[in-house]
CSV table of C-alpha atoms and ligand atoms in Angstrom, one decimal:
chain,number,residue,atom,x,y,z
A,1,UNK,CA,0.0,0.0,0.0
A,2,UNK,CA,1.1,3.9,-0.6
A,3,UNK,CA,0.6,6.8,1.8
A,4,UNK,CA,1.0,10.1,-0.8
A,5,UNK,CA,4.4,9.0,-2.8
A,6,UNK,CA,5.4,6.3,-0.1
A,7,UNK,CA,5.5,2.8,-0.4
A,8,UNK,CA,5.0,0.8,2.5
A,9,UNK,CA,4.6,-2.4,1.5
A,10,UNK,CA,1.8,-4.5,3.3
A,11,UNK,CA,4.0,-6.6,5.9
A,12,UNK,CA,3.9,-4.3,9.0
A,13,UNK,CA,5.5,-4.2,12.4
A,14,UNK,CA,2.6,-3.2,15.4
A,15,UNK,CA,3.4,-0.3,17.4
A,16,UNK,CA,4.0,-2.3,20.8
A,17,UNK,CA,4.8,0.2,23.3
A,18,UNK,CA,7.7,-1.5,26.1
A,19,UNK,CA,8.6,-3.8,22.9
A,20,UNK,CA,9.3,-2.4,19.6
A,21,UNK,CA,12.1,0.2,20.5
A,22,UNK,CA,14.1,1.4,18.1
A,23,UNK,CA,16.8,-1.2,18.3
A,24,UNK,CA,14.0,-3.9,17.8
A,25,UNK,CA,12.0,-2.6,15.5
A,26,UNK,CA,15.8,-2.5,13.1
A,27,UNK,CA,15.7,-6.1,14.3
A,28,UNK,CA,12.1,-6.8,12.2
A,29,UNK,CA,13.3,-4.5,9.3
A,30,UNK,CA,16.1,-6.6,8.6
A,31,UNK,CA,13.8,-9.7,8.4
A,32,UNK,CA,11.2,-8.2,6.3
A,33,UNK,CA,8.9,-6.1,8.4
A,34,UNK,CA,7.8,-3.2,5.4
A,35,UNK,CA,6.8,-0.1,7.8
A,36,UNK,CA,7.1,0.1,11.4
A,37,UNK,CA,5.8,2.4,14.2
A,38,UNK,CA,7.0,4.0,17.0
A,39,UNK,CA,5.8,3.3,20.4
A,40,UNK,CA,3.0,5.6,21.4
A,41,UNK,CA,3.8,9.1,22.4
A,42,UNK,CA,2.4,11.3,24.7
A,43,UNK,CA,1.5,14.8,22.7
A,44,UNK,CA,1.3,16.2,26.1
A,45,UNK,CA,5.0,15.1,27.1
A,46,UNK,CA,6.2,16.3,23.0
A,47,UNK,CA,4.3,19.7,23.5
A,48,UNK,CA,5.8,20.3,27.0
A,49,UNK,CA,9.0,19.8,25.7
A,50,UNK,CA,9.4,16.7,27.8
A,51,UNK,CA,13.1,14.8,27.2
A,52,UNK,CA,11.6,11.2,27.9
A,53,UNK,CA,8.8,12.1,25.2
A,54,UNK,CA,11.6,12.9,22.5
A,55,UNK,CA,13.3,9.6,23.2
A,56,UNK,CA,10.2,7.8,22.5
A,57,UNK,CA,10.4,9.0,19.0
A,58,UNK,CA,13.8,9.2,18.3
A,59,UNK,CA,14.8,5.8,15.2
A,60,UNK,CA,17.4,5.2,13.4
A,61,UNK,CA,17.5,5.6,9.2
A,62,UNK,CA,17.4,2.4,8.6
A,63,UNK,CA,13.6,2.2,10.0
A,64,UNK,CA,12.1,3.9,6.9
A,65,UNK,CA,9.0,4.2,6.6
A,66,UNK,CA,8.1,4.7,10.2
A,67,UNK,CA,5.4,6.4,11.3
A,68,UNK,CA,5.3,8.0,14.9
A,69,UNK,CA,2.4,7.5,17.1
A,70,UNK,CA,0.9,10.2,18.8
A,71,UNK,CA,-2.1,9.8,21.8
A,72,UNK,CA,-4.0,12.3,23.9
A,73,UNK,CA,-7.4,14.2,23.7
A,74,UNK,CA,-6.7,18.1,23.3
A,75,UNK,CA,-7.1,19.3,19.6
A,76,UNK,CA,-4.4,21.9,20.0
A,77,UNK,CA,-1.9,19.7,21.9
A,78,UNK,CA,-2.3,17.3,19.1
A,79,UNK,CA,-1.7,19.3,16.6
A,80,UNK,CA,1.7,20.7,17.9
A,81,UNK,CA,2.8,17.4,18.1
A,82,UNK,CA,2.1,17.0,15.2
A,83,UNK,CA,4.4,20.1,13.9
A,84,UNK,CA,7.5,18.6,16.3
A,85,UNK,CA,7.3,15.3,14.4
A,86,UNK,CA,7.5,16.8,11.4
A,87,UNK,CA,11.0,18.2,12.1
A,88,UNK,CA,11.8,14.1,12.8
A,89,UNK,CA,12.2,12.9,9.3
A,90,UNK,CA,9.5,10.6,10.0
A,91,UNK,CA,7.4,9.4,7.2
A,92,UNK,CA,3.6,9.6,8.8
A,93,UNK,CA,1.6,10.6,11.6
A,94,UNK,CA,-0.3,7.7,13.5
A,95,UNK,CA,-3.2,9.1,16.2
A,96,UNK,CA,-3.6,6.2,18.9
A,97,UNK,CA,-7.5,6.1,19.3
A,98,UNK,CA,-7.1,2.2,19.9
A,99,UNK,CA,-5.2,2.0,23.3
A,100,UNK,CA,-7.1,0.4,26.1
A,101,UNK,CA,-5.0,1.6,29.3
A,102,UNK,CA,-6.6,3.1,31.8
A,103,UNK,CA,-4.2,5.5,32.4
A,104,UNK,CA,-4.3,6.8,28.7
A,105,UNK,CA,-8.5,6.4,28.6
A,106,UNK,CA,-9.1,8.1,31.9
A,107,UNK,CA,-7.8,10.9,30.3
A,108,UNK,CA,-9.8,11.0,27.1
A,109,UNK,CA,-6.9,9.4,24.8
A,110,UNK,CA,-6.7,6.5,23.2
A,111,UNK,CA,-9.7,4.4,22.9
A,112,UNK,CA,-11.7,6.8,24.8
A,113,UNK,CA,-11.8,8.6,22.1
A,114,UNK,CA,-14.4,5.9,19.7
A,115,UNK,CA,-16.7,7.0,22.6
A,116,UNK,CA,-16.3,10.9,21.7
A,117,UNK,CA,-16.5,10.7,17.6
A,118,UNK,CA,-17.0,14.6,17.6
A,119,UNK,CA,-13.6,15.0,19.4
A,120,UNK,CA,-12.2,12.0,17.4
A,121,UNK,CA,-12.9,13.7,13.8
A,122,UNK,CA,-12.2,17.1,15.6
A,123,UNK,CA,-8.4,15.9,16.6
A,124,UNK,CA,-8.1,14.0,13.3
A,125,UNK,CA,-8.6,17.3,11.2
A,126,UNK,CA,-6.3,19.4,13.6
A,127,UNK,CA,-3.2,17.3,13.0
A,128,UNK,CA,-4.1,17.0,9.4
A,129,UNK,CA,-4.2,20.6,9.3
A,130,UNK,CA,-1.0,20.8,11.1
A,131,UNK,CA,1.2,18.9,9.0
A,132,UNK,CA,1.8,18.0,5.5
A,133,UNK,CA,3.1,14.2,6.5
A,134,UNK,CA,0.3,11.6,5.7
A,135,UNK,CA,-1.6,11.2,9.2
A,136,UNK,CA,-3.2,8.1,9.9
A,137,UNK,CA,-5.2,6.7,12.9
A,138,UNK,CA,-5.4,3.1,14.5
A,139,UNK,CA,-8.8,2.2,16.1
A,140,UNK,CA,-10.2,-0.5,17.3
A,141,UNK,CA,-13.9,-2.2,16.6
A,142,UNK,CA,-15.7,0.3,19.5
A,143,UNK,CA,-16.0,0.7,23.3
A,144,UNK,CA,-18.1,-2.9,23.7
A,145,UNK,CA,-19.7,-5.2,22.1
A,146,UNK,CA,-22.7,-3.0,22.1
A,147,UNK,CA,-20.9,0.2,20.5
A,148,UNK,CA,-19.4,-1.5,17.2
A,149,UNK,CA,-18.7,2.1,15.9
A,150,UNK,CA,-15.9,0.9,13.8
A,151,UNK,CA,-17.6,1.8,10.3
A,152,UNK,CA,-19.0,4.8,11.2
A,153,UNK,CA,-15.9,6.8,12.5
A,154,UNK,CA,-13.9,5.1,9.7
A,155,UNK,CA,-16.0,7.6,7.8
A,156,UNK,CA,-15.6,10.5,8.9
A,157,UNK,CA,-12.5,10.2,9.5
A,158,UNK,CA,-12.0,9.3,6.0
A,159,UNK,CA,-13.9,13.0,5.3
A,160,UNK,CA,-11.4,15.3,7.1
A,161,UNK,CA,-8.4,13.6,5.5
A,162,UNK,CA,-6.8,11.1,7.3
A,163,UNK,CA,-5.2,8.8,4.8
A,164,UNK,CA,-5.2,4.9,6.2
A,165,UNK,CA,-7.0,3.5,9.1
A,166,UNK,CA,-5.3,0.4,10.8
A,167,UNK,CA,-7.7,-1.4,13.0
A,168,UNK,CA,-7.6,-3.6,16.1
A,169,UNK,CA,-10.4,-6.2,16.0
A,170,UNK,CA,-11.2,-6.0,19.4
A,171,UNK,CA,-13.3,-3.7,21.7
A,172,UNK,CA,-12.1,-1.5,24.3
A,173,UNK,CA,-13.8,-4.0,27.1
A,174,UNK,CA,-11.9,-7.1,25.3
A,175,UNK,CA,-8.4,-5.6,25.9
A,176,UNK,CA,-6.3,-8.3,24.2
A,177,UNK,CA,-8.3,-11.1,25.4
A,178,UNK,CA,-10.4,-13.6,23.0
A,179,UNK,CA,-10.3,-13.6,19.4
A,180,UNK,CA,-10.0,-10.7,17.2
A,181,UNK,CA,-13.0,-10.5,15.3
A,182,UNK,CA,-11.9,-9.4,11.1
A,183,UNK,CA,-15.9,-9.3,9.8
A,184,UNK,CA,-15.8,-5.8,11.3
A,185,UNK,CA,-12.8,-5.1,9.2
A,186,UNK,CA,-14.2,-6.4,5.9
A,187,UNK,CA,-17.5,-3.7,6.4
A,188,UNK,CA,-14.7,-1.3,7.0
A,189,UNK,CA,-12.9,-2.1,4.2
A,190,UNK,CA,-16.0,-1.5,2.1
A,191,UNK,CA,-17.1,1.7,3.4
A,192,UNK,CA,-13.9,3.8,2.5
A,193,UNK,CA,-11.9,4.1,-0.3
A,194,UNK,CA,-8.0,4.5,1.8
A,195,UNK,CA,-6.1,1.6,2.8
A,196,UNK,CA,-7.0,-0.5,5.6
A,197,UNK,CA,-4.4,-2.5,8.2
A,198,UNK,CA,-5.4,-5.0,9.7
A,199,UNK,CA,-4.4,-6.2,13.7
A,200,UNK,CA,-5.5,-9.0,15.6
A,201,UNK,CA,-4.2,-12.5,15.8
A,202,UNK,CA,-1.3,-12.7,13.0
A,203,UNK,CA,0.6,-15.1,14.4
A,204,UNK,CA,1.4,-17.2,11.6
A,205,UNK,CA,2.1,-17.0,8.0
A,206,UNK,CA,-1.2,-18.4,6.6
A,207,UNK,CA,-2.7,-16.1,9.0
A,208,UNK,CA,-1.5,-13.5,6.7
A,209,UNK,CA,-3.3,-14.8,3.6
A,210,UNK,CA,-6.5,-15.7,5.3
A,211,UNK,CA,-6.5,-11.6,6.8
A,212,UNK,CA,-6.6,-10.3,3.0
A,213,UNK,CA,-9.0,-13.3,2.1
A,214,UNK,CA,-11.4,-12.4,4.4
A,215,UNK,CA,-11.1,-8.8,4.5
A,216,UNK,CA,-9.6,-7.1,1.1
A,217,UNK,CA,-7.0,-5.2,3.9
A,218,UNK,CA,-4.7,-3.4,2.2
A,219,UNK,CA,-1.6,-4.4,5.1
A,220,UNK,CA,-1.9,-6.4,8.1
A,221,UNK,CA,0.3,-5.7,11.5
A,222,UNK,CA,2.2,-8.3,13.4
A,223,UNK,CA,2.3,-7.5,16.7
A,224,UNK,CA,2.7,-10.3,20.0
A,225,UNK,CA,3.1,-12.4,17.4
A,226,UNK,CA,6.9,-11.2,17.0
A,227,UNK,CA,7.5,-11.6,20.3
A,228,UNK,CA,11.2,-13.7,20.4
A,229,UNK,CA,10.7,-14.3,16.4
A,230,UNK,CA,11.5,-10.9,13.9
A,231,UNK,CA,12.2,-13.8,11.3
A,232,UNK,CA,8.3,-14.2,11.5
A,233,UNK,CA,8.4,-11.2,8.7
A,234,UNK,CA,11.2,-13.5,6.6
A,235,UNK,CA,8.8,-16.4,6.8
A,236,UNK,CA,5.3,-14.4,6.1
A,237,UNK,CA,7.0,-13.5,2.8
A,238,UNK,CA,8.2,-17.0,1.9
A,239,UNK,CA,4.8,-18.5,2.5
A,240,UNK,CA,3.3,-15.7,0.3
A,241,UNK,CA,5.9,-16.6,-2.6
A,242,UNK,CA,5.4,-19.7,-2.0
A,243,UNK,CA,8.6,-20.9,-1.4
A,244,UNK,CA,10.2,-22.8,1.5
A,245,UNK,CA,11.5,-20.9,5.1
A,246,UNK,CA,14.1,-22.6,7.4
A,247,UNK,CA,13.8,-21.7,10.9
A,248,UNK,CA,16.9,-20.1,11.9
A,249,UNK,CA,19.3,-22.2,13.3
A,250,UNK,CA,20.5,-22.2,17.1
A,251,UNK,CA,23.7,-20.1,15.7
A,252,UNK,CA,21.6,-17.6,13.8
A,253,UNK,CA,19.5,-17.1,16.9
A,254,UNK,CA,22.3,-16.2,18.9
A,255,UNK,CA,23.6,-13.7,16.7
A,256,UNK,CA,20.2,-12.0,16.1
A,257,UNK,CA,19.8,-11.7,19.8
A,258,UNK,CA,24.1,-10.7,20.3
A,259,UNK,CA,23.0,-8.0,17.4
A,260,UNK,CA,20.1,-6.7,19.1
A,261,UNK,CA,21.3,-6.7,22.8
A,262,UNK,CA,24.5,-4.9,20.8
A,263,UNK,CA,21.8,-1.8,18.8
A,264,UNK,CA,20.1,-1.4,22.2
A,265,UNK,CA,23.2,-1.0,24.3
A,266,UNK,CA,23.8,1.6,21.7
A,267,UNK,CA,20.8,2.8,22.0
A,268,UNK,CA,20.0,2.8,26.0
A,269,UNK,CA,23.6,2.6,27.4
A,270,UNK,CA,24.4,-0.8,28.9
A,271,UNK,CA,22.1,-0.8,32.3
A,272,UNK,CA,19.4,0.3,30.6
A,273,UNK,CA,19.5,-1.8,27.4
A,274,UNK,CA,20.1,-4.9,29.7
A,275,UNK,CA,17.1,-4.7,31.8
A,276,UNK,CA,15.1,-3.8,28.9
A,277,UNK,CA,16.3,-6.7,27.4
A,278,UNK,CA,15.5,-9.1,29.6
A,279,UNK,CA,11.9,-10.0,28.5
A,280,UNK,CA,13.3,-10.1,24.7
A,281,UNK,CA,15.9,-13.0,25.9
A,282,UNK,CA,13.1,-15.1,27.7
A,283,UNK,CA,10.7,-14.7,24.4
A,284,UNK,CA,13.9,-15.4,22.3
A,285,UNK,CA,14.5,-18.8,23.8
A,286,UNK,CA,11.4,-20.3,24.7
A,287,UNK,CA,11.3,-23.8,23.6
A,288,UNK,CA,15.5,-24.4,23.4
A,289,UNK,CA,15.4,-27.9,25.5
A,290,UNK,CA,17.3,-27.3,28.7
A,291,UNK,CA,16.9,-23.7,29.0
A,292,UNK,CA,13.6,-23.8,32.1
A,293,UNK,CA,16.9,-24.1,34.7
A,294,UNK,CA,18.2,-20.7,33.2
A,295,UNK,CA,15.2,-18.5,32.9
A,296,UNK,CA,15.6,-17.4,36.5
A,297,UNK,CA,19.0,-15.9,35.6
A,298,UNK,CA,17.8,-14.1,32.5
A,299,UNK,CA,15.2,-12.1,34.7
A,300,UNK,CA,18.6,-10.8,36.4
A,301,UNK,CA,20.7,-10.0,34.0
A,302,UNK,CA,22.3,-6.9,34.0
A,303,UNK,CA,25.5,-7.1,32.2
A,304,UNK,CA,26.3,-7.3,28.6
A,305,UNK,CA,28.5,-10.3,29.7
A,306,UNK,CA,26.0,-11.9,32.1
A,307,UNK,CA,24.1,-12.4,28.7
A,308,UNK,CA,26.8,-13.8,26.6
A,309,UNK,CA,27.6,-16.1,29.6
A,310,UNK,CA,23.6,-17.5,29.3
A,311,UNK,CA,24.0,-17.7,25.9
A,312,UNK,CA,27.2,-19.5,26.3
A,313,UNK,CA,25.6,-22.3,28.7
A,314,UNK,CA,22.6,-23.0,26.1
A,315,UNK,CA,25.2,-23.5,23.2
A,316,UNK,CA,26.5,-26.0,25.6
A,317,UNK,CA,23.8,-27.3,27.1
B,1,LIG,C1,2.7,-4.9,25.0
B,1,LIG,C2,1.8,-4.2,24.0
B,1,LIG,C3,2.0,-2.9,23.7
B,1,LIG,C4,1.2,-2.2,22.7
B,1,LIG,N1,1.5,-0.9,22.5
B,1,LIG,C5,0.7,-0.3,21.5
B,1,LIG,C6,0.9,1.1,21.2
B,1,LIG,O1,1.8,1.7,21.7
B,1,LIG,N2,0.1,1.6,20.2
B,1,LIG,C7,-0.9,0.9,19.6
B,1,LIG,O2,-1.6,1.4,18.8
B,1,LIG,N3,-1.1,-0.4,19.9
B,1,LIG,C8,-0.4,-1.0,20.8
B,1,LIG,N4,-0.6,-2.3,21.1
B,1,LIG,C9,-1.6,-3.1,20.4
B,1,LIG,C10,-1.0,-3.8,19.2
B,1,LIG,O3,-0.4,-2.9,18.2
B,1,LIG,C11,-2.0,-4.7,18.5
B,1,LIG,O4,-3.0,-3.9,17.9
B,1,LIG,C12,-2.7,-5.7,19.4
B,1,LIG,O5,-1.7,-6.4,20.2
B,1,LIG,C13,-3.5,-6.8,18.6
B,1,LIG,O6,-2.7,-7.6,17.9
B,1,LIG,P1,-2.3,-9.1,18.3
B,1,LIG,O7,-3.5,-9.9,18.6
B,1,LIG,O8,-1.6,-9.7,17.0
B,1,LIG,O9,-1.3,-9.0,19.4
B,1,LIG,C14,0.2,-3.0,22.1
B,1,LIG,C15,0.0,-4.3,22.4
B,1,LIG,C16,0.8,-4.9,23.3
B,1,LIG,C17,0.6,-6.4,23.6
């Protein structure tokens, strides 16, 4: 699919906020993953000037095309978030009206916005306004199961110029429990004439195929489904070729995780990256017979080398 002049493929990596950092989401790139996200901002913290906020954003060329997520509820606040990320080199604008925290809703962002269309549309057309980068929004189905607005503010966001709508088959009240539901989607799809991404339960290849069977989507959106496997991306492409994928082997594991630990040291600084990393070297080696006596360790790593030395012990073990 194409936002304005950009191509951005149909293969994308979920915005995952805690997960897909900069140094992972380089990680998915290099096995296939065709745009990325960043991990939700606040436009409160970007507006205020807030260091912690510009870290969020911050990526690394070889992420192209990323877009940078934005959430909150004030039109105005939005909108000069908007005009920071412009300044980025970023290659869209995503507004979060999909996140289900209650920390985010209690304050009117995020999904708490599906309930407030007028504000929705009204935010929508601000950042629009504000910027000349393609802006895009990520929704989910509606607040419950009996506010399905999914459709209808589709629409109208449509009218005031956003330019793709990726959406989360689930309600606000489901979280990220049960099965996402892609009917929804499909009406979606049928209603507008931008490109629509699908999210919700691609966790394997043929899940890929059945997503644009079902719906006509335009892109689909890995998300938990990466979690400890970027190569996903590598093998989603295969199937859809048609041609065979290899798992990676134990010795391309470890090098994909060396590499990453190695971006996010650059990245965090060596504390930091570490104890980020931690839940990335559990996902990573789930499954490797033998390593159930070790997990322990890896939720106290804290070195670079306390790492390697785990690593070491599997390729022994
Ligand atoms: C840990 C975690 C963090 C997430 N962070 C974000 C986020 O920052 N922005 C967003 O729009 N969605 C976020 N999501 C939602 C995912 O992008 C995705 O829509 C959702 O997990 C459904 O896909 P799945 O069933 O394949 O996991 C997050 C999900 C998880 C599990």
């Amino acid at each position: 699919m194409r936002l304005n002049s950009i191509q951005l493929g149909s293969i994308f990596l979920a915005p995952l906020s805690g997960v897909a950092d900069s140094p992972f989401r380089r990680i998915c790139k290099r096995f296939g993953a065709e745009t990325v996200y960043s991990e939700m901002v606040s436009s409160e913290g970007l507006s205020r000037h807030n260091p912690r906020s510009f870290e969020v954003i911050k990526f690394h060329g070889e992420e192209h095309p990323i877009g940078i997520q934005i959430f909150g509820a004030d039109v105005g606040r939005m909108a000069e978030a908007a005009r920071i990320i412009e300044t980025t080199r970023a290659d869209f604008i995503d507004i979060n009206m999909a996140c289900p925290a209650r920390r985010i809703v209690a304050r009117g962002g995020g999904c708490a916005l599906m309930r407030e269309p007028g504000l929705a549309r009204d935010i929508a057309a601000s950042v629009v306004k504000a910027t000349d980068l393609p802006v895009t929004v990520k929704l989910r189905l509606g607040w419950d199961e009996a506010n399905i607005n999914v459709v209808e503010l589709s629409k109208m966001l449509e009218d005031v110029g956003i330019k793709a709508i990726a959406i989360h088959g689930r309600t606000w009240k489901q979280g990220f429990k049960g099965e996402a539901a892609w009917e929804p989607i499909a009406q979606v799809k049928k209603s507008v004439s931008i490109p629509i991404i699908l999210s919700g339960d691609i966790k394997q290849p043929d899940d890929v195929e059945r997503a644009f069977q079902v719906t006509g989507c335009d892109a689909v959106m890995v998300a938990r489904g990466v979690y400890g496997r970027p190569w996903i991306f590598k093998a989603i492409h295969a199937y859809l070729k048609g041609v065979a994928f290899d798992k990676p082997r134990a010795d391309e594991i470890l090098k994909t995780i060396v590499d990453h630990l190695d971006m996010a040291i650059d990245f965090y600084g060596e504390y930091l990256a570490v104890i980020r990393f931690r839940k990335h070297l559990l996902w990573y080696t789930k499954g490797i017979p033998g390593v159930v006596a070790l997990r322990r360790a890896m939720s106290h790593v804290r070195t670079r080398r306390d790492v390697l030395a785990i690593l070491e012990q599997i390729l022994e073990g």
